[in-house]
Amino acid sequence: QVQLVESGGGLVQPGGSLRLSCTSSASISWYNMGWYRQAPGKQRELVATISYGRSTNYADSVKGRFTISRDNNKNTAYLEMNSLKPEDTAVYFCRQSYKNYDHWGQGTQVTVSS
């Protein structure tokens, strides 16, 4: 079974930065990678995706503040988060996908609060 492990979450003040990492137990070279988040009482939403061809897509709410990237040699995807806002508070999930292939990590908590 493929395992995705997120790390880098934590407590940060508004305006601060965090860098999340997602490492897969399998190769990610031919898969799309993505970050999603879910706040309490809210639906899970897309944050950012990066295809195997390295095209990217961002939610409007994070454009200009977040950057998704990948290092295929390390089987790792990253999410650099800058200028964090309280509304960014959520559990962030990593996703590795292609067609019927769909694997999720357990999530890492990001809390933005003063």
Coordinates of C-alpha atoms in Angstrom, one line a residue:
Q1 CA 0.0 0.0 0.0
V2 CA 1.3 3.4 -0.9
Q3 CA 1.8 5.7 2.0
L4 CA 2.0 9.5 2.0
V5 CA 3.5 11.2 5.0
E6 CA 3.1 15.0 5.5
S7 CA 5.3 17.0 7.8
G8 CA 6.0 20.7 8.5
G9 CA 2.7 21.7 10.1
G10 CA 2.5 23.7 13.3
L11 CA 1.5 26.9 14.9
V12 CA 2.5 30.1 13.3
Q13 CA 1.5 33.8 13.7
P14 CA -0.4 35.7 11.0
G15 CA 2.0 36.8 8.3
G16 CA 4.4 34.0 9.0
S17 CA 5.5 31.1 6.8
L18 CA 5.5 27.4 6.8
R19 CA 6.8 24.8 4.4
L20 CA 4.9 21.5 4.2
S21 CA 6.5 18.3 2.8
C22 CA 4.8 15.2 1.5
T23 CA 6.9 12.1 0.9
S24 CA 5.5 9.1 -0.8
S25 CA 6.6 5.5 -0.3
A26 CA 6.3 5.1 -4.1
S27 CA 7.7 6.9 -7.1
I28 CA 5.8 10.1 -7.9
S29 CA 7.3 10.7 -11.3
W30 CA 4.2 10.0 -13.4
Y31 CA 1.6 11.2 -10.9
N32 CA -0.1 14.4 -10.2
M33 CA 0.5 15.7 -6.7
G34 CA -1.7 18.0 -4.7
W35 CA -2.4 19.7 -1.5
Y36 CA -5.9 20.0 0.0
R37 CA -7.1 21.4 3.3
Q38 CA -10.1 21.0 5.6
A39 CA -11.1 23.3 8.3
P40 CA -13.4 22.3 11.1
G41 CA -17.0 22.2 9.9
K42 CA -15.9 22.8 6.3
Q43 CA -15.6 20.7 3.2
R44 CA -12.2 19.6 2.0
E45 CA -10.9 22.1 -0.6
L46 CA -8.2 22.2 -3.2
V47 CA -5.2 24.3 -2.3
A48 CA -2.7 23.6 -5.1
T49 CA -1.8 20.9 -7.6
I50 CA 1.2 20.1 -9.7
S51 CA 1.1 17.7 -12.5
Y52 CA 3.8 15.2 -13.5
G53 CA 4.5 17.7 -16.3
R54 CA 4.9 20.4 -13.6
S55 CA 2.0 22.6 -14.5
T56 CA 0.4 24.1 -11.4
N57 CA -3.0 25.2 -10.3
Y58 CA -3.9 27.2 -7.2
A59 CA -7.0 28.1 -5.3
D60 CA -7.8 31.8 -5.7
S61 CA -7.5 32.3 -2.0
V62 CA -3.8 31.2 -1.9
K63 CA -2.5 32.6 -5.2
G64 CA 0.5 34.7 -4.8
R65 CA 1.1 33.4 -1.3
F66 CA 1.6 29.6 -1.7
T67 CA 3.9 27.7 -4.0
I68 CA 3.7 24.0 -4.8
S69 CA 6.7 22.2 -6.0
R70 CA 8.0 18.7 -6.4
D71 CA 11.3 16.7 -6.2
N72 CA 10.8 13.5 -8.0
N73 CA 14.2 12.1 -6.9
K74 CA 13.0 12.4 -3.3
N75 CA 9.4 11.3 -4.1
T76 CA 8.4 14.5 -2.3
A77 CA 6.0 17.4 -2.9
Y78 CA 6.2 20.6 -1.1
L79 CA 3.9 23.5 -0.2
E80 CA 5.5 26.7 0.7
M81 CA 3.1 29.0 2.5
N82 CA 3.8 32.7 3.0
S83 CA 1.8 35.6 4.4
L84 CA -0.3 33.1 6.3
K85 CA -3.7 34.2 7.5
P86 CA -6.0 32.8 10.2
E87 CA -8.3 31.5 7.5
D88 CA -5.5 29.2 6.4
T89 CA -5.9 27.2 9.6
A90 CA -6.8 23.7 8.6
V91 CA -5.6 20.2 8.3
Y92 CA -3.6 19.9 5.1
F93 CA -3.6 16.7 3.1
C94 CA -1.3 15.5 0.4
R95 CA -2.6 13.6 -2.6
Q96 CA -1.0 11.4 -5.2
S97 CA -3.2 10.6 -8.1
Y98 CA -3.7 9.4 -11.7
K99 CA -6.9 8.1 -13.1
N100 CA -8.1 5.4 -10.7
Y101 CA -5.0 5.8 -8.6
D102 CA -5.8 8.0 -5.6
H103 CA -3.8 8.1 -2.4
W104 CA -4.0 10.5 0.5
G105 CA -1.9 11.3 3.5
Q106 CA -3.1 11.5 7.0
G107 CA -2.8 15.2 7.1
T108 CA -0.8 17.8 9.1
Q109 CA -2.3 20.5 11.2
V110 CA -1.6 24.1 10.3
T111 CA -2.8 26.7 12.8
V112 CA -2.4 30.4 12.2
S113 CA -3.0 32.4 15.3
S114 CA -1.6 35.2 17.3

